[in-house]
XYZ file of C-alpha atoms in Angstrom:
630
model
C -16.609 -0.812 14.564
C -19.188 -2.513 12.481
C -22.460 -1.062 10.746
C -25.454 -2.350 9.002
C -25.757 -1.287 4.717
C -28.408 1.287 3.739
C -27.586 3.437 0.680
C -29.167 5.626 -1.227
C -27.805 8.350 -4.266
C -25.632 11.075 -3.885
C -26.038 13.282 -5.969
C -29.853 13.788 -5.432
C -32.208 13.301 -2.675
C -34.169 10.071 -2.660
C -35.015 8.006 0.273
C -34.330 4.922 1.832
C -36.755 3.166 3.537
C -35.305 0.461 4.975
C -33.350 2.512 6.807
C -36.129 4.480 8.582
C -34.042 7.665 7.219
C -37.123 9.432 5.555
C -35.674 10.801 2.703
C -32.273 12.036 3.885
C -29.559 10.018 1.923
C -26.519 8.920 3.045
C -24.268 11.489 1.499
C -24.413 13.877 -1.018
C -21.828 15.731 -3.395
C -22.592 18.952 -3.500
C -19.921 20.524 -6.096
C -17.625 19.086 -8.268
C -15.004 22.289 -8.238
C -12.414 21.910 -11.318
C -9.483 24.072 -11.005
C -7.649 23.447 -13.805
C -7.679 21.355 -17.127
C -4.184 20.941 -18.714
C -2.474 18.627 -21.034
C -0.833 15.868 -19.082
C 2.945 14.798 -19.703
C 4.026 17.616 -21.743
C 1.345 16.985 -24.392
C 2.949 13.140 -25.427
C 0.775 11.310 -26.990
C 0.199 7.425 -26.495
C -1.060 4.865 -28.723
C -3.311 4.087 -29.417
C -4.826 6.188 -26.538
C -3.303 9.873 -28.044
C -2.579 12.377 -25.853
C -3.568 12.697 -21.886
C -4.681 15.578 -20.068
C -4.947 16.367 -16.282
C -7.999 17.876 -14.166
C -7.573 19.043 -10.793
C -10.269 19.082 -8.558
C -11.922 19.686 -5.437
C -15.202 17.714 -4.628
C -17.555 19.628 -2.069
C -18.743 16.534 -0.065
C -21.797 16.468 2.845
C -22.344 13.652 4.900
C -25.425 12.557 7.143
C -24.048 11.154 10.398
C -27.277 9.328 11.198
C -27.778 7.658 8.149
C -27.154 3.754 9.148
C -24.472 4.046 6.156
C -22.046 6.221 8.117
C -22.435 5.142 11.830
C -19.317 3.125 11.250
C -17.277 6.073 11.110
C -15.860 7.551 14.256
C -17.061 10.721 16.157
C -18.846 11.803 12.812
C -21.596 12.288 14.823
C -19.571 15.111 17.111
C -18.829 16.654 14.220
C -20.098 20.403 13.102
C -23.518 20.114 10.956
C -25.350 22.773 9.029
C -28.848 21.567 8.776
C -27.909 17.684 9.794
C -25.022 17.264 8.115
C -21.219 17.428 8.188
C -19.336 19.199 5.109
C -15.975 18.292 4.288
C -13.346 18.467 0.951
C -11.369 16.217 -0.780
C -8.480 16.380 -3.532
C -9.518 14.964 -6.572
C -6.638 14.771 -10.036
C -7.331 12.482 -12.870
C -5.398 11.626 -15.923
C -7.477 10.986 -18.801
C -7.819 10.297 -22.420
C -8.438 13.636 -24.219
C -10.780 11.658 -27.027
C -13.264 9.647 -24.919
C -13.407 7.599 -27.800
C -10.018 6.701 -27.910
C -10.352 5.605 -23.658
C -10.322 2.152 -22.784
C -13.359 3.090 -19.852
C -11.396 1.521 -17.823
C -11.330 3.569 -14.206
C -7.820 2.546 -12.027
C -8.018 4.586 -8.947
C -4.655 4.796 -6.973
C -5.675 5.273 -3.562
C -2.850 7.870 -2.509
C -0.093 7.403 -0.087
C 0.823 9.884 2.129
C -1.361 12.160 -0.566
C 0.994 10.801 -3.764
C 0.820 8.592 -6.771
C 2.577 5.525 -6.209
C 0.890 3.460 -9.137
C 2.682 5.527 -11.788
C 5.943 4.472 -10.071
C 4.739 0.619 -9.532
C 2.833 -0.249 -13.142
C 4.656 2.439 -15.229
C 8.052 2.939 -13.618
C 8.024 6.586 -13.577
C 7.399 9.093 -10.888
C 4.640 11.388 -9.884
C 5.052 14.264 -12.302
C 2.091 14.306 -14.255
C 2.746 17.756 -16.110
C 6.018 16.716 -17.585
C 6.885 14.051 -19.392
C 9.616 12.923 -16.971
C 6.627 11.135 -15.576
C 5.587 8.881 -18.067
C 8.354 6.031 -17.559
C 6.857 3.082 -20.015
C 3.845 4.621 -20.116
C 1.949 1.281 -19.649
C -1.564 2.390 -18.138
C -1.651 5.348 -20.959
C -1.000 3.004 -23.947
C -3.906 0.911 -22.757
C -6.055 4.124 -22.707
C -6.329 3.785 -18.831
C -8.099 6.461 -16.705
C -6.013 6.859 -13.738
C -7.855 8.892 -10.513
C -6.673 10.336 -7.137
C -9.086 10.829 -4.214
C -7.934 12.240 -1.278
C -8.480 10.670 2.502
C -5.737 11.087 4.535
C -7.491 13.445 7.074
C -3.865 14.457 8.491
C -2.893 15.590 4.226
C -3.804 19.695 4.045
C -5.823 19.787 1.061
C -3.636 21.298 -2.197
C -5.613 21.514 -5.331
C -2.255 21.857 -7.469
C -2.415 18.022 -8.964
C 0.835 17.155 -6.805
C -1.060 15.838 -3.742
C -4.483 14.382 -2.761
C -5.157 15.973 0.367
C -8.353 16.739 2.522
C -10.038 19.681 4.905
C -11.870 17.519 7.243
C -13.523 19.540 10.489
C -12.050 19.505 13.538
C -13.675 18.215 16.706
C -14.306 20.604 19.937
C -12.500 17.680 22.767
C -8.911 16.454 23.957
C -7.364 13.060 24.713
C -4.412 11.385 25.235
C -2.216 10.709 22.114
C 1.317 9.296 21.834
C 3.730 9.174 18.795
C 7.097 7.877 17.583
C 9.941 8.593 16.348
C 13.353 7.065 15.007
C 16.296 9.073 14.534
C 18.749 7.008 12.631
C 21.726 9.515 12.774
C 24.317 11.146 15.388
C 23.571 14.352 16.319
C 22.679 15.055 19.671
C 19.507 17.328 19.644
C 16.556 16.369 17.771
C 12.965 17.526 17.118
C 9.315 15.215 16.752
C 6.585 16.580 15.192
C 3.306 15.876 16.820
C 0.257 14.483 14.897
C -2.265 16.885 16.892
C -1.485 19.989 18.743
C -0.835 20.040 22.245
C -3.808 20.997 24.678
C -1.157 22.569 27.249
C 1.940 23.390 27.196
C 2.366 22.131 30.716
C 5.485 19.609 30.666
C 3.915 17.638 33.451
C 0.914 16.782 31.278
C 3.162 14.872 29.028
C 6.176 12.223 29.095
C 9.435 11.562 26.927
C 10.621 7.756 27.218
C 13.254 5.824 25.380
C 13.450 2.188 24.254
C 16.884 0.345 22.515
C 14.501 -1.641 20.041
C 11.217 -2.183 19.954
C 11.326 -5.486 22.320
C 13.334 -3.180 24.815
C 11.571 -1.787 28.266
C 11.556 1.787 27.843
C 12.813 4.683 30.367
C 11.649 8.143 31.103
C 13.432 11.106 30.381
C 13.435 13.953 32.714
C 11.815 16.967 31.501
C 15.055 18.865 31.337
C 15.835 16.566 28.097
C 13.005 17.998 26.361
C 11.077 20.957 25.682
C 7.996 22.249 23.930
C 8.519 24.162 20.668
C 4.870 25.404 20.003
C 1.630 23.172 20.119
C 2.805 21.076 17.125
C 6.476 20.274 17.929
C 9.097 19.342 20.591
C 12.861 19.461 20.887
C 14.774 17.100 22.594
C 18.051 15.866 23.308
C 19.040 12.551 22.781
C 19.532 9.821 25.527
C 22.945 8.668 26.548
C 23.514 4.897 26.621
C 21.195 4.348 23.555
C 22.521 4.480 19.926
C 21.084 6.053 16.927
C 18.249 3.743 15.960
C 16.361 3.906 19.474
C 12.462 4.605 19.812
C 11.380 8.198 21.457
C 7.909 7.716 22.137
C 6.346 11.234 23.378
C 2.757 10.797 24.820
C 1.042 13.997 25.517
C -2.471 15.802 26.133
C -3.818 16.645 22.607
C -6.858 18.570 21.181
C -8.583 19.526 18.157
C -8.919 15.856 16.504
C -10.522 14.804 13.182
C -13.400 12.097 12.263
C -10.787 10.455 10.262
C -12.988 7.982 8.898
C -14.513 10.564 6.567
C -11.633 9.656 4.280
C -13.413 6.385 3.947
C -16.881 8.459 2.492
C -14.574 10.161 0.531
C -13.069 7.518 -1.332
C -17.167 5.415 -1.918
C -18.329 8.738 -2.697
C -16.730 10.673 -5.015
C -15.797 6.951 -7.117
C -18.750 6.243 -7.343
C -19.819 9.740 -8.968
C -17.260 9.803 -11.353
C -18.263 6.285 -11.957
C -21.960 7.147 -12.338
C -20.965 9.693 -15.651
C -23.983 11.782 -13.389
C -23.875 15.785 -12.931
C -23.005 16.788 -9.417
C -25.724 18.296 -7.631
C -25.198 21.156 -8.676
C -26.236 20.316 -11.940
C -22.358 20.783 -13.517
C -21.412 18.182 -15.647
C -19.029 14.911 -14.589
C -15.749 14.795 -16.379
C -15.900 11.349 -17.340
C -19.724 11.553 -18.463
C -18.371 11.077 -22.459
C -16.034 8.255 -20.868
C -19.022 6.770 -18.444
C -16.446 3.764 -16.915
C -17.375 -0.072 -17.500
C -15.203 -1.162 -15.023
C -13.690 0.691 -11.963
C -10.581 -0.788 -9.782
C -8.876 0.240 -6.854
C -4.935 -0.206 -6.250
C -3.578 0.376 -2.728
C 0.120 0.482 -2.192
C 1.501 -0.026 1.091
C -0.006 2.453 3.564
C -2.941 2.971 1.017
C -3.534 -1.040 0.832
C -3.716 -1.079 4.650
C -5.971 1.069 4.005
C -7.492 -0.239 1.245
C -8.056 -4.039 3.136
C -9.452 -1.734 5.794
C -11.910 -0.185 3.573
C -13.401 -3.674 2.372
C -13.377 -5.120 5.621
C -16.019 -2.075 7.074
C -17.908 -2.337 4.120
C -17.294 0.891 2.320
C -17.750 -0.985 -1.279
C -20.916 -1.042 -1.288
C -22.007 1.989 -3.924
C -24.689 4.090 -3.101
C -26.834 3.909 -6.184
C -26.653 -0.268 -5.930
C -24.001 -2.399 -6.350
C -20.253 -1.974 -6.028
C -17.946 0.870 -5.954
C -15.307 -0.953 -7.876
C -15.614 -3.980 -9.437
C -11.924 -5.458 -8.776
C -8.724 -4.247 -6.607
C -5.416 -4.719 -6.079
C -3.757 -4.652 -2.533
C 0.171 -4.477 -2.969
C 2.640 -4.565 -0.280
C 0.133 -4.285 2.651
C 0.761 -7.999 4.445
C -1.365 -8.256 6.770
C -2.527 -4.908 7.737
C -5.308 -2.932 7.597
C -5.284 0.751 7.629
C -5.668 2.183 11.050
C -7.767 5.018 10.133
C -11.257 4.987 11.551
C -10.736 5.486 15.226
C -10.652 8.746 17.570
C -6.551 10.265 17.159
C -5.620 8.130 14.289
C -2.671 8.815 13.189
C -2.772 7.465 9.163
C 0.963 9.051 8.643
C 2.537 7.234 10.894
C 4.439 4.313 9.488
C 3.658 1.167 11.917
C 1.149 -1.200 9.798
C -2.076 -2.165 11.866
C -2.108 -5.488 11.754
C -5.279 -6.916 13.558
C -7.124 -9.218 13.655
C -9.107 -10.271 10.784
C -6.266 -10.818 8.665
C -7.382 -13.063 6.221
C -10.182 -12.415 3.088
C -11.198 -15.931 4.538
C -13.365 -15.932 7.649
C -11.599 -17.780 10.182
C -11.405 -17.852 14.090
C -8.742 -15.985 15.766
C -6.662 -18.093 18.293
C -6.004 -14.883 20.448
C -9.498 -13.769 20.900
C -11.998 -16.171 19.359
C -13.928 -13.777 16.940
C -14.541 -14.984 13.901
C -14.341 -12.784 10.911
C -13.049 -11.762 7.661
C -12.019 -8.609 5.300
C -15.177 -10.327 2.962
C -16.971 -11.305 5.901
C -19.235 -7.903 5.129
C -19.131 -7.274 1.563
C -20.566 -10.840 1.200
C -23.619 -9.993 2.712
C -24.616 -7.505 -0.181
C -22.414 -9.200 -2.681
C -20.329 -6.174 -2.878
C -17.033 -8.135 -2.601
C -14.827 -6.754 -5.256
C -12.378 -8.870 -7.103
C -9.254 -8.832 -5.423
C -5.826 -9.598 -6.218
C -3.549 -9.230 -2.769
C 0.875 -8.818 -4.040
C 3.525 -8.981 -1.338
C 6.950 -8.648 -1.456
C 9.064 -10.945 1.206
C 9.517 -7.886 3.393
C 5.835 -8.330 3.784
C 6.461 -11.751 5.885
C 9.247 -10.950 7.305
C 8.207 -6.858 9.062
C 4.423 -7.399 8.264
C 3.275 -10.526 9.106
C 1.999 -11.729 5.426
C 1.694 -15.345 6.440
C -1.530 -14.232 8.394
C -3.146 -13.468 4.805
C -3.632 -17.695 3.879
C -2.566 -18.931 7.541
C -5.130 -18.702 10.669
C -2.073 -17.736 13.589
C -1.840 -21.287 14.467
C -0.305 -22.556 12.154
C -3.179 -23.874 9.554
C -3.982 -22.913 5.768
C -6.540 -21.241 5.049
C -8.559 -21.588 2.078
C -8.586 -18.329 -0.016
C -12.569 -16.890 -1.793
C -12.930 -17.953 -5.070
C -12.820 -13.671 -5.961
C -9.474 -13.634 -4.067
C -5.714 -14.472 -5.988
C -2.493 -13.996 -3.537
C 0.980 -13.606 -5.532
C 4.422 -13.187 -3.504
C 7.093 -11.509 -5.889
C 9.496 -13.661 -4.387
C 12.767 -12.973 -3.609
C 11.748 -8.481 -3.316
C 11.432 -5.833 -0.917
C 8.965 -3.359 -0.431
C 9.061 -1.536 -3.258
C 12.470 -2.327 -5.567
C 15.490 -0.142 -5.095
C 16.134 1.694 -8.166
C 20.139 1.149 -7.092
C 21.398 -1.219 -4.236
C 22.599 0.777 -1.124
C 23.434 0.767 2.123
C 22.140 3.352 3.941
C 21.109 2.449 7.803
C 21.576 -1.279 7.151
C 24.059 -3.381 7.029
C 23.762 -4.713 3.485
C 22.866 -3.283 0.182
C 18.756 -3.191 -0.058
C 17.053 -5.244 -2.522
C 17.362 -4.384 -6.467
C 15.006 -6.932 -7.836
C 12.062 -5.848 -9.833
C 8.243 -5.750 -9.317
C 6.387 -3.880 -11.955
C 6.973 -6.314 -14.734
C 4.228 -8.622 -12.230
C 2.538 -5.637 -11.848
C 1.668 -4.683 -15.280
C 0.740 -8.609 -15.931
C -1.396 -8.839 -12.890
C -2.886 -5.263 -14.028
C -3.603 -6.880 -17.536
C -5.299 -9.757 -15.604
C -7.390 -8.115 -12.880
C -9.097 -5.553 -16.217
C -9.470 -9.241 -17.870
C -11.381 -10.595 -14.856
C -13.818 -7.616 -14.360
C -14.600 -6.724 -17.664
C -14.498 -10.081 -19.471
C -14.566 -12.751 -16.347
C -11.444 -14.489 -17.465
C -9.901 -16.011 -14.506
C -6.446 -15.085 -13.820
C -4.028 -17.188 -12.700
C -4.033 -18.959 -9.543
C -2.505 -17.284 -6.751
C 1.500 -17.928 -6.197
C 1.853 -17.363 -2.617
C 3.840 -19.551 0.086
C 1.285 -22.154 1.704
C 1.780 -24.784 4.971
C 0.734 -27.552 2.948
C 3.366 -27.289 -0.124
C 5.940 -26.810 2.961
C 6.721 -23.077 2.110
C 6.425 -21.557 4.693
C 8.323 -22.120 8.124
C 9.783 -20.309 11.179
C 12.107 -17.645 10.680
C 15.067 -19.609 11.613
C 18.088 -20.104 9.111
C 18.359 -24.016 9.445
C 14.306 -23.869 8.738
C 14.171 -21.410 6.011
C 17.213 -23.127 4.016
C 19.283 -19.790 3.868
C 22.749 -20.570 2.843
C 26.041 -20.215 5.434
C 27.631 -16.797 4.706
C 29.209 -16.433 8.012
C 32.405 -16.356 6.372
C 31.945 -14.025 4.188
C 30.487 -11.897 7.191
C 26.817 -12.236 6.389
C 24.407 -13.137 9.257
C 20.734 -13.990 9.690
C 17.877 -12.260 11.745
C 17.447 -13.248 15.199
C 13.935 -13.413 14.762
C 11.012 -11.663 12.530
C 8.191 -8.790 13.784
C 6.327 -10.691 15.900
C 2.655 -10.737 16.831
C 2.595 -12.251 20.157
C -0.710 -14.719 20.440
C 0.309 -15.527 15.975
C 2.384 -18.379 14.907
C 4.055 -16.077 12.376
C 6.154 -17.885 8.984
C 8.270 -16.894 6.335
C 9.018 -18.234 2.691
C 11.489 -21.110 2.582
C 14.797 -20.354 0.057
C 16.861 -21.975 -2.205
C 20.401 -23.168 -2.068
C 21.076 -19.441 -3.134
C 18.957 -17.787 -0.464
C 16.166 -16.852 -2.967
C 12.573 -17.778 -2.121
C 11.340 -20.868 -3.813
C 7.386 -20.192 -3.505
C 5.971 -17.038 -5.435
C 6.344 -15.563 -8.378
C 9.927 -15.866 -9.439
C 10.397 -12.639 -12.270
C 13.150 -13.791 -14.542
C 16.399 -12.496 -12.343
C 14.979 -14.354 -9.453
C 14.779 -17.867 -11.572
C 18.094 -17.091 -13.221
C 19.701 -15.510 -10.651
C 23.231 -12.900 -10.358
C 22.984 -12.420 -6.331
C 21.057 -13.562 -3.111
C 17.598 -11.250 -3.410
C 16.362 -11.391 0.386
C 13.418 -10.118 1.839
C 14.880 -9.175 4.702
C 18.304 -6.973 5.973
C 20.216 -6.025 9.493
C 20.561 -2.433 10.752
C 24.627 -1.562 10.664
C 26.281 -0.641 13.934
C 25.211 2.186 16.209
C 21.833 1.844 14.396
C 19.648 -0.598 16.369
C 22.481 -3.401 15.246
C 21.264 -6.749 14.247
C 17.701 -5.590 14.225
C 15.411 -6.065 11.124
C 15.791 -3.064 9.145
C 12.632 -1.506 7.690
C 11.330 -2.736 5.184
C 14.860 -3.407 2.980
C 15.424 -6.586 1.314
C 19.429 -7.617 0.901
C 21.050 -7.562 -2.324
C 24.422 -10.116 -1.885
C 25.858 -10.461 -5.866
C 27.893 -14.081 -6.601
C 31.287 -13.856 -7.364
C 32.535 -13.916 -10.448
C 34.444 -17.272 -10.179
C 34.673 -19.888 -7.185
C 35.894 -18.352 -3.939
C 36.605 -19.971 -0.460
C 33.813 -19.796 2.291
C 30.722 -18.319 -0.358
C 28.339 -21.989 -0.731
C 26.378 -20.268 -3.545
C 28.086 -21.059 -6.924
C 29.942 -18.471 -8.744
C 28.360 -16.437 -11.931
C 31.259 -18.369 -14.169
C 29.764 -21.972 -12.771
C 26.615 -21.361 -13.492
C 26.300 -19.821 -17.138
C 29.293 -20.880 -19.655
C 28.573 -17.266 -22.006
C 26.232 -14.541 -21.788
C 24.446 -16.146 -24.673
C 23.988 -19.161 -22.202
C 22.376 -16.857 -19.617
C 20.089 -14.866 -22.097
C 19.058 -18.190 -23.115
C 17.809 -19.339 -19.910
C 16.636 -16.070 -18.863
C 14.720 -15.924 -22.587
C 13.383 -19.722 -20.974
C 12.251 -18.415 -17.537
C 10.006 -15.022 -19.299
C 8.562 -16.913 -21.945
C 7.186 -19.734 -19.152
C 5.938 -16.386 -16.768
C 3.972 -15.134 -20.336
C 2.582 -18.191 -21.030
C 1.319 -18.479 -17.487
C -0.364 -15.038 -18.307
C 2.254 -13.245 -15.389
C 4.418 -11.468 -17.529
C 3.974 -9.252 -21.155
C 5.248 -9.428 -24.522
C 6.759 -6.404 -24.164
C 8.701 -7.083 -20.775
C 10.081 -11.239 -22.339
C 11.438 -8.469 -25.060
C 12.827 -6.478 -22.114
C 14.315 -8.947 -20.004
C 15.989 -10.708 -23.016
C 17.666 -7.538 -24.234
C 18.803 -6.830 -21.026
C 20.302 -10.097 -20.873
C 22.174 -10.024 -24.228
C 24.241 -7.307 -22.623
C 24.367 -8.486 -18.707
C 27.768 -7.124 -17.506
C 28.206 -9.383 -15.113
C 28.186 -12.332 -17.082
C 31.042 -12.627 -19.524
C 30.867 -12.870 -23.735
């Protein structure tokens, strides 16, 4: 659903006339509740930002359901309203400069995923512990004086207040309807248990259905309801089908109740940004806890689930900041392909891992073959010039299970030209999100090693650059029809080497989108991708980095597995039936390959994609690769 722009403030009643609201506003935020104030990472301090400190919050938001601002968002209207309006919460933590003086007023919200804090673990290589400092990994985003924020949205995420998730309490809505959800077992045992998304409205097994499917291009079958049973409202138990294996699809589809407006997590993300933003009190009259920082710029990273969501949140217009202007000024979209974020619709299910790809796919406004709309994720924003600046990272997972080539493609087959405000990088040759250790685990192959957040602090660096000081980052590195880099997903056409003999096959096909003409990156003579950003172990490769790897027997077998990349090493010297030259052919002494590794992160700087800091990291690493001999 679409909706026309009309905002006015939030934090006190003014009106808006063009909207024929009177002098209702669009939403309001009521309280800004801190629960605690602490020092962040153990009290560490940073420079030249000094030390961090953590407030947890809970913003008391109300919303007007008739304002022309908020029609766009699901069964608001059916919500419960005191005096005309709906009341709802939302998780708030931020990570701040102590000193305002010493802050960089620089705002990075990470939108949260599945309630947690996956930029600390993307740009900064450490985990979500903000309390301790076994969170502060490099530490990049607090050396630059950074102000990182959490807002929560996921309507389906209890709200916490602890600082460990960004959750919500969004009412619930007095109706039922039908609801189904899946499930993927990926081990042995026979009985199993799915959690359901709402709670069932009877407990009647003939109001509901268990089926089974191989893979997802299999026909499903139904069980019989002696297979499966109700636990409660919120759970059943079932045992498993015979003649399947342990990567088959239980879908359960069942009468549900109690569901939430869902889109509110969209309000929740414009409004409370753009009050912290603002440096304004609440309207309460308490003060803002970044009034003595009072941002310059604001940006908004979405990772995965949270960029679907993100893309999602453009594309309806949400950016648009109700005192005039934007809500943040640039964003970054990682790992979403072509997704947006399924949220804003009656029984959405935001947990559940399936990306929503739909059409429009594209920033550009094109025509889509399977329907003939035309539209675009900017299609909106351009109309009030509230279009952020927007950088959109993929891995090669992202073409392969998400259909990425729909970003600069139109389905059929054509480029499409990118707005000027939009850059596209693949980090070629990765999956979705680097394993910190190559394994196995359901697939067939060990996933995908190769790093990400040296790109991602560069591209950081570049998107602050762009906002702040309109220096124009570099142009976007992503696989296009007319350089002939992208192609169908066919071995032959994507230039994968022959590893049959050393037992290594190739997908049968990618995640298709049936009415799309869906591509992939083309590789090199080692299997790596040629197009994209290639981070200095890609360009001076140890191993075959793929974007894509095979589920292992009794698992789904030969089916794309998740969202894995394959990790296949060289071998040391030459050896019979492996086309990809050995480690010993390639680089005569490790001082050889720190050389051309030194080569390959110097060029990446001086096209402004990687740091000082991380050449210095890459070529010390190198200096002591194991794998290459003295």
């Amino acid at each position: 659903m679409r909706r026309l722009l009309c905002w006015s403030t939030i934090v006190a009643l003014t009106s808006c006339a063009s909207a024929g609201r009177g002098d209702a506003p669009a939403a309001r935020l009521e309280r800004f509740e801190i629960v605690s104030r602490t020092l962040a990472f153990d009290g560490a301090e940073f420079d030249p930002a000094g030390e961090y400190e953590t407030i947890v919050a809970v913003a008391h938001l109300r919303i007007n359901p008739r304002h022309l601002a908020n029609r766009a968002i699901v069964d608001l209207a059916l919500a419960p309203q005191t005096d005309g309006w709906v009341s709802y919460k939302a998780d708030v933590i931020i990570v701040r400069p102590r000193l305002a003086q010493l802050a960089s007023r620089v705002l990075l919200l990470d939108v949260p995923n599945r309630g947690a804090k996956l930029l600390l673990r993307m740009a900064n290589e450490g985990s979500n512990v903000i309390d301790a400092a076994a969170g502060i990994g490099n530490a990049y985003t607090m050396r630059r004086g950074h102000t990182l924020v959490w807002i929560g949205w996921q309507g389906d995420i209890a709200l916490a207040a602890n600082g460990r998730l960004a959750g919500t309490a969004f009412p619930s809505l007095p109706f039922g309807g039908q609801v189904g959800t899946e499930a993927v077992f990926d081990d042995a045992a026979r009985e199993g248990t799915i959690k359901l998304a709402y709670p069932a409205a009877s407990l009647d097994q003939a109001s509901a259905q268990l089926t089974v499917r191989a893979d997802a291009g299999a026909v499903a079958s139904a069980l019989p309801a002696s297979a499966w049973r109700f636990k409660g409202a919120r759970e059943i138990e079932l045992t498993r089908a015979s003649g399947v294996d342990a990567g088959a699809i239980y879908r359960f589809d069942y009468a549900a109740r109690d569901p939430k407006p869902m889109g509110l997590g969209m309000a929740a993300l414009r409004d409370v940004a753009s009050f912290l933003k603002s440096g304004a009190p609440d309207a309460a009259g308490q003060p803002n806890p970044l009034a003595d920082i009072r941002p310059s710029v604001a940006l908004a990273v979405g990772v995965s689930q949270s960029g679907r969501f993100l893309r999602e949140w453009i594309w309806q217009g949400f950016n648009a900041d109700p005192a005039g202007g934007k809500v943040f000024d640039g964003a970054m979209v990682l790992l979403a392909g072509a997704g947006k974020g399924a949220v804003n619709a009656r029984f959405s299910q935001p947990e559940q891992a399936e990306p929503g790809e739909r059409f429009p796919f594209s920033y550009a406004v094109s025509r889509d073959p399977a329907s003939g709309a035309s539209d675009g994720i900017f299609a909106l924003c351009r109309q009030d010039d509230t279009c952020p600046k927007l950088m959109h990272v993929d891995s090669s997972v992202e073409f392969w299970q998400a259909r990425a080539a729909l970003v600069v493609t139109d389905g059929a087959g054509r480029d499409l030209a990118l707005p000027d405000d939009v850059r596209a990088y693949l980090m070629a040759s990765t999956q979705h999100i680097a394993a910190a250790t190559p394994t196995v685990g359901v697939c067939r192959y060990p996933n995908n090693p190769a790093q990400q957040a040296p790109l991602v602090r560069a591209l950081l660096e570049r998107l602050v650059g762009w906002t702040r000081d309109a220096s124009a980052p570099p142009p976007s590195r992503y696989p296009r029809m007319n350089e002939a880099m992208l192609t169908p997903a066919q071995r032959d056409a994507v230039g994968f080497p022959d590893l049959s003999a050393l037992g290594v096959g190739f997908p049968a096909g990618l995640n298709e989108l049936p009415g799309y003409q869906l591509l992939v990156p083309m590789a090199d003579a080692d299997g790596n991708d040629i197009a994209g950003v290639r981070l200095p172990e890609v360009a001076v490769p140890l191993a075959t980095y793929g974007g894509w790897n095979l589920r292992r027997q009794g698992l789904a077998q030969g089916r794309l597995c998740g969202l894995n990349g394959l990790y296949l090493p060289f071998a040391a010297s030459a050896r019979a039936g492996d086309p990809r030259r050995a480690v010993a052919q390639r680089y005569g002494s490790r001082l050889e390959y720190a050389k051309a590794v030194a080569l390959a992160a110097r060029a990446l700087r001086d096209q402004g994609l990687l740091l000082d800091e991380d050449v210095a990291r890459y070529i010390e690493r190198a200096k002591v690769e194991p794998r290459v001999a003295p």
